[in-house]
Tab-separated table of C-alpha atoms and ligand atoms in Angstrom:
chain	number	residue	atom	x	y	z
A	291	UNK	CA	0.000	0.000	0.000
A	292	UNK	CA	1.268	3.512	-0.832
A	293	UNK	CA	2.329	5.455	2.203
A	294	UNK	CA	2.577	9.248	2.271
A	295	UNK	CA	4.455	9.100	5.610
A	296	UNK	CA	6.731	6.257	6.665
A	297	UNK	CA	6.494	7.206	10.338
A	298	UNK	CA	3.904	8.732	12.645
A	299	UNK	CA	5.274	10.401	15.790
A	300	UNK	CA	2.740	10.903	18.561
A	301	UNK	CA	2.811	13.429	21.319
A	302	UNK	CA	1.757	11.671	24.557
A	303	UNK	CA	-0.080	13.980	26.962
A	304	UNK	CA	-3.353	15.096	25.336
A	305	UNK	CA	-2.986	12.869	22.246
A	306	UNK	CA	-2.570	9.293	23.511
A	307	UNK	CA	-3.693	9.730	27.104
A	308	UNK	CA	-5.648	12.274	29.142
A	309	UNK	CA	-2.826	13.077	31.582
A	310	UNK	CA	-3.394	16.773	30.801
A	311	UNK	CA	-6.099	16.884	33.501
A	312	UNK	CA	-3.614	15.518	36.062
A	313	UNK	CA	-1.077	18.207	35.135
A	314	UNK	CA	-3.831	20.779	35.611
A	315	UNK	CA	-4.802	19.395	39.040
A	316	UNK	CA	-1.179	19.241	40.227
A	317	UNK	CA	-0.337	22.781	39.052
A	318	UNK	CA	-3.637	24.057	40.546
A	319	UNK	CA	-2.710	22.643	43.934
A	320	UNK	CA	0.757	24.225	43.855
A	321	UNK	CA	-0.629	27.587	42.719
A	322	UNK	CA	-3.242	27.504	45.475
A	323	UNK	CA	-0.604	26.677	48.132
A	324	UNK	CA	1.541	29.581	46.905
A	325	UNK	CA	-1.452	31.927	46.503
A	326	UNK	CA	-0.772	32.401	42.791
A	327	UNK	CA	-3.602	32.995	40.324
A	328	UNK	CA	-4.040	30.015	37.961
A	329	UNK	CA	-6.792	29.182	35.494
A	330	UNK	CA	-7.609	27.235	32.314
A	331	UNK	CA	-6.254	30.031	30.124
A	332	UNK	CA	-2.841	29.910	31.808
A	333	UNK	CA	-2.990	26.104	31.782
A	334	UNK	CA	-3.472	26.149	27.998
A	335	UNK	CA	-0.017	27.742	27.645
A	336	UNK	CA	1.590	24.791	29.507
A	337	UNK	CA	0.702	22.162	26.888
A	338	UNK	CA	3.807	20.506	25.489
A	339	UNK	CA	6.091	22.806	27.500
A	340	UNK	CA	8.693	21.370	29.927
A	341	UNK	CA	8.102	21.292	33.677
A	342	UNK	CA	10.514	24.160	34.492
A	343	UNK	CA	9.235	26.322	31.627
A	344	UNK	CA	5.669	25.629	32.784
A	345	UNK	CA	6.640	26.804	36.269
A	346	UNK	CA	8.079	30.044	34.848
A	347	UNK	CA	4.749	30.709	33.098
A	348	UNK	CA	2.847	30.113	36.368
A	349	UNK	CA	5.220	32.371	38.311
A	350	UNK	CA	4.425	35.306	35.978
A	351	UNK	CA	1.418	35.851	38.311
A	352	UNK	CA	3.390	35.466	41.573
A	353	UNK	CA	3.750	38.467	43.859
A	354	UNK	CA	7.118	37.307	45.263
A	355	UNK	CA	10.346	36.345	43.509
A	356	UNK	CA	11.614	32.797	43.906
A	357	UNK	CA	15.284	31.759	43.988
A	358	UNK	CA	16.514	29.017	41.620
A	359	UNK	CA	16.582	26.565	44.559
A	360	UNK	CA	13.011	27.461	45.527
A	361	UNK	CA	11.913	27.002	41.912
A	362	UNK	CA	13.393	23.507	41.851
A	363	UNK	CA	11.556	22.721	45.072
A	364	UNK	CA	8.243	23.990	43.610
A	365	UNK	CA	8.694	21.903	40.449
A	366	UNK	CA	9.530	18.837	42.524
A	367	UNK	CA	6.462	19.412	44.720
A	368	UNK	CA	4.217	19.622	41.642
A	369	UNK	CA	5.778	16.500	40.193
A	370	UNK	CA	5.185	14.541	43.399
A	371	UNK	CA	1.476	15.387	43.281
A	372	UNK	CA	1.380	14.543	39.557
A	373	UNK	CA	3.144	11.206	40.114
A	374	UNK	CA	0.632	10.403	42.848
A	375	UNK	CA	-2.224	11.043	40.402
A	376	UNK	CA	-0.528	8.845	37.776
A	377	UNK	CA	-0.975	5.986	40.241
A	378	UNK	CA	-4.658	5.950	39.220
A	379	UNK	CA	-3.858	5.852	35.488
A	380	UNK	CA	-5.039	2.793	33.540
A	381	UNK	CA	-5.481	1.776	29.903
A	382	UNK	CA	-8.995	3.248	30.280
A	383	UNK	CA	-7.424	6.720	30.326
A	384	UNK	CA	-6.284	6.391	26.725
A	385	UNK	CA	-8.172	8.822	24.522
A	386	UNK	CA	-10.994	7.425	22.333
A	387	UNK	CA	-9.845	5.628	19.166
A	388	UNK	CA	-6.159	5.450	20.118
A	389	UNK	CA	-5.790	1.659	20.316
A	390	UNK	CA	-7.609	0.972	17.023
A	391	UNK	CA	-5.760	3.750	15.183
A	392	UNK	CA	-2.317	2.612	16.377
A	393	UNK	CA	-2.983	-0.967	15.346
A	394	UNK	CA	-4.363	0.128	11.932
A	395	UNK	CA	-1.193	2.168	11.330
A	396	UNK	CA	0.980	-0.822	12.187
A	397	UNK	CA	-1.034	-3.043	9.866
A	398	UNK	CA	-0.448	-0.562	7.050
A	399	UNK	CA	3.299	-0.789	7.697
A	400	UNK	CA	3.954	2.587	9.312
A	401	UNK	CA	6.558	2.968	12.036
A	402	UNK	CA	5.107	4.583	15.167
A	403	UNK	CA	6.917	6.592	17.834
A	404	UNK	CA	6.363	8.807	20.861
A	405	UNK	CA	7.758	12.365	20.999
A	406	UNK	CA	6.882	13.815	24.403
A	407	UNK	CA	8.327	16.590	26.576
A	408	UNK	CA	7.442	14.569	29.669
A	409	UNK	CA	10.116	13.008	31.858
A	410	UNK	CA	7.339	10.771	33.185
A	411	UNK	CA	6.812	9.121	29.781
A	412	UNK	CA	8.177	5.667	30.819
A	413	UNK	CA	5.841	5.391	33.822
A	414	UNK	CA	2.842	6.633	31.813
A	415	UNK	CA	3.427	4.101	29.009
A	416	UNK	CA	3.753	1.364	31.578
A	417	UNK	CA	0.540	2.353	33.368
A	418	UNK	CA	-1.490	2.330	30.132
A	419	UNK	CA	0.027	-0.948	28.945
A	420	UNK	CA	1.980	0.484	25.974
A	421	UNK	CA	5.551	-0.066	27.211
A	422	UNK	CA	7.492	-1.638	24.363
A	423	UNK	CA	4.635	-1.066	21.894
A	424	UNK	CA	6.219	1.817	19.940
A	425	UNK	CA	9.129	1.435	17.512
A	426	UNK	CA	10.870	4.356	19.266
A	427	UNK	CA	10.298	6.608	22.266
A	428	UNK	CA	11.854	10.070	22.635
A	429	UNK	CA	10.946	12.043	25.758
A	430	UNK	CA	11.933	14.778	28.188
A	431	UNK	CA	14.710	12.604	29.610
A	432	UNK	CA	16.689	12.627	26.345
A	433	UNK	CA	16.552	16.271	25.275
A	434	UNK	CA	17.971	19.683	26.244
A	435	UNK	CA	15.356	21.874	24.540
A	436	UNK	CA	11.627	21.337	24.799
A	437	UNK	CA	8.927	22.139	22.202
A	438	UNK	CA	8.710	24.443	20.189
A	439	UNK	CA	12.312	23.314	19.618
A	440	UNK	CA	12.209	20.274	17.274
A	441	UNK	CA	14.788	18.275	19.282
A	442	UNK	CA	12.406	15.622	20.670
A	443	UNK	CA	10.881	14.875	17.253
A	444	UNK	CA	14.277	14.769	15.523
A	445	UNK	CA	15.439	12.352	18.215
A	446	UNK	CA	12.400	10.133	17.594
A	447	UNK	CA	12.937	10.221	13.801
A	448	UNK	CA	16.647	9.453	14.268
A	449	UNK	CA	15.830	6.481	16.505
A	450	UNK	CA	13.420	5.210	13.842
A	451	UNK	CA	15.990	5.799	11.097
A	452	UNK	CA	13.401	7.731	9.043
A	453	UNK	CA	14.162	11.170	7.466
A	454	UNK	CA	12.096	14.051	8.933
A	455	UNK	CA	10.261	14.733	5.654
A	456	UNK	CA	8.788	11.221	5.812
A	457	UNK	CA	7.432	11.787	9.338
A	458	UNK	CA	4.032	13.081	10.432
A	459	UNK	CA	3.712	14.424	13.993
A	460	UNK	CA	0.381	14.333	15.860
A	461	UNK	CA	0.077	17.123	18.443
A	462	UNK	CA	-2.446	18.763	20.781
A	463	UNK	CA	-0.213	21.768	21.545
A	464	UNK	CA	0.656	24.709	19.333
A	465	UNK	CA	4.254	24.484	20.639
A	466	UNK	CA	4.384	20.904	19.364
A	467	UNK	CA	2.979	21.774	15.927
A	468	UNK	CA	5.598	24.523	15.576
A	469	UNK	CA	8.322	22.076	16.718
A	470	UNK	CA	7.307	19.542	14.060
A	471	UNK	CA	7.356	22.165	11.294
A	472	UNK	CA	10.737	23.510	12.442
A	473	UNK	CA	12.041	19.945	12.282
A	474	UNK	CA	10.964	19.598	8.646
A	475	UNK	CA	8.052	17.271	9.430
A	476	UNK	CA	4.352	17.393	8.632
A	477	UNK	CA	2.002	18.148	11.541
A	478	UNK	CA	-1.518	16.974	12.336
A	479	UNK	CA	-3.272	18.991	15.042
A	480	UNK	CA	-5.904	17.571	17.371
A	481	UNK	CA	-7.848	18.730	20.427
A	482	UNK	CA	-6.838	22.163	21.725
A	483	UNK	CA	-4.414	22.692	18.796
A	484	UNK	CA	-7.007	21.783	16.205
A	485	UNK	CA	-7.300	25.290	14.781
A	486	UNK	CA	-3.560	25.910	14.763
A	487	UNK	CA	-2.780	27.513	11.406
A	488	UNK	CA	0.734	26.046	11.092
A	489	UNK	CA	-0.670	22.484	11.023
A	490	UNK	CA	-0.956	20.564	7.730
A	491	UNK	CA	-3.986	18.577	8.909
A	492	UNK	CA	-6.731	19.180	11.453
A	493	UNK	CA	-8.090	16.040	13.146
A	494	UNK	CA	-11.590	15.870	14.646
A	495	UNK	CA	-10.624	12.516	16.131
A	496	UNK	CA	-7.461	10.427	16.085
A	497	UNK	CA	-9.046	7.977	13.632
A	498	UNK	CA	-9.101	10.812	11.030
A	499	UNK	CA	-5.350	10.277	10.797
A	500	UNK	CA	-5.999	7.194	8.670
A	501	UNK	CA	-7.367	9.480	5.928
A	502	UNK	CA	-4.087	11.358	5.500
A	503	UNK	CA	-1.181	8.943	6.019
B	223	B16	P1	6.751	16.258	33.078
B	223	B16	P2	3.639	16.141	26.005
B	223	B16	C1	4.143	17.534	28.234
B	223	B16	O1	3.811	16.311	27.602
B	223	B16	C2	2.903	18.161	28.843
B	223	B16	O2	1.970	18.527	27.816
B	223	B16	C3	3.281	19.400	29.613
B	223	B16	O3	2.131	19.960	30.227
B	223	B16	C4	4.325	19.014	30.690
B	223	B16	O4	4.744	20.170	31.405
B	223	B16	C5	5.519	18.357	30.007
B	223	B16	O5	5.088	17.217	29.271
B	223	B16	C6	6.569	17.909	31.007
B	223	B16	O6	6.025	16.885	31.791
B	223	B16	O7	6.603	17.226	34.189
B	223	B16	O8	6.002	14.962	33.288
B	223	B16	O9	8.199	16.023	32.697
B	223	B16	O10	2.388	16.888	25.641
B	223	B16	O11	4.888	16.686	25.335
B	223	B16	O12	3.500	14.640	25.858
B	224	MG	MG1	0.561	17.168	24.432
């Protein structure tokens, strides 16, 4: 079968699994403890962005200045709450259509990979039963620069051995769509990024991917 893209690289949080609500809960708790304003609009800016960069965005509303050591402590505190919430994660938290779409892509002969900013990627994949399922995993543990830098997607493509122009990235964050395009890849936007103008494709559901690959 003709393939337009040899490889499909999936963002994790917000594309494969609904961990985005756990990030929101964990950041909300930290912001409340520190008496910092936090809402859905600010949360939207955290999608696809690394933990420390997310913290910097939250601290824009803080009335006091934090030292680098205090910032590390805040990020660690948020991560502990987040990790606690991940304890409840199961395969049932995968977003609708994910399992069928991934297996259809494999049947058609595509390589599939994860490209996530999250350092918690290994534990998340294990909790949802997808450890070892992807042909390659690139995550926050292997990169210096997070989205919108293309590093994580280039790492995934390199691990697959597929040139960037033969890769399609699936993203729910504008930062991730921009990262894919900067890396010379095509981008399909879903969920909160759906109307992102830099994307090549807009997906109403993950199964729509099968129309374009
Ligand atoms: P962690 P993705 C991203 O995952 C999240 O969207 C973002 O909200 C989070 O800050 C980032 O991972 C880092 O996560 O604190 O677990 O290392 O969308 O790139 O899969
Ligand atoms: Mg995401």
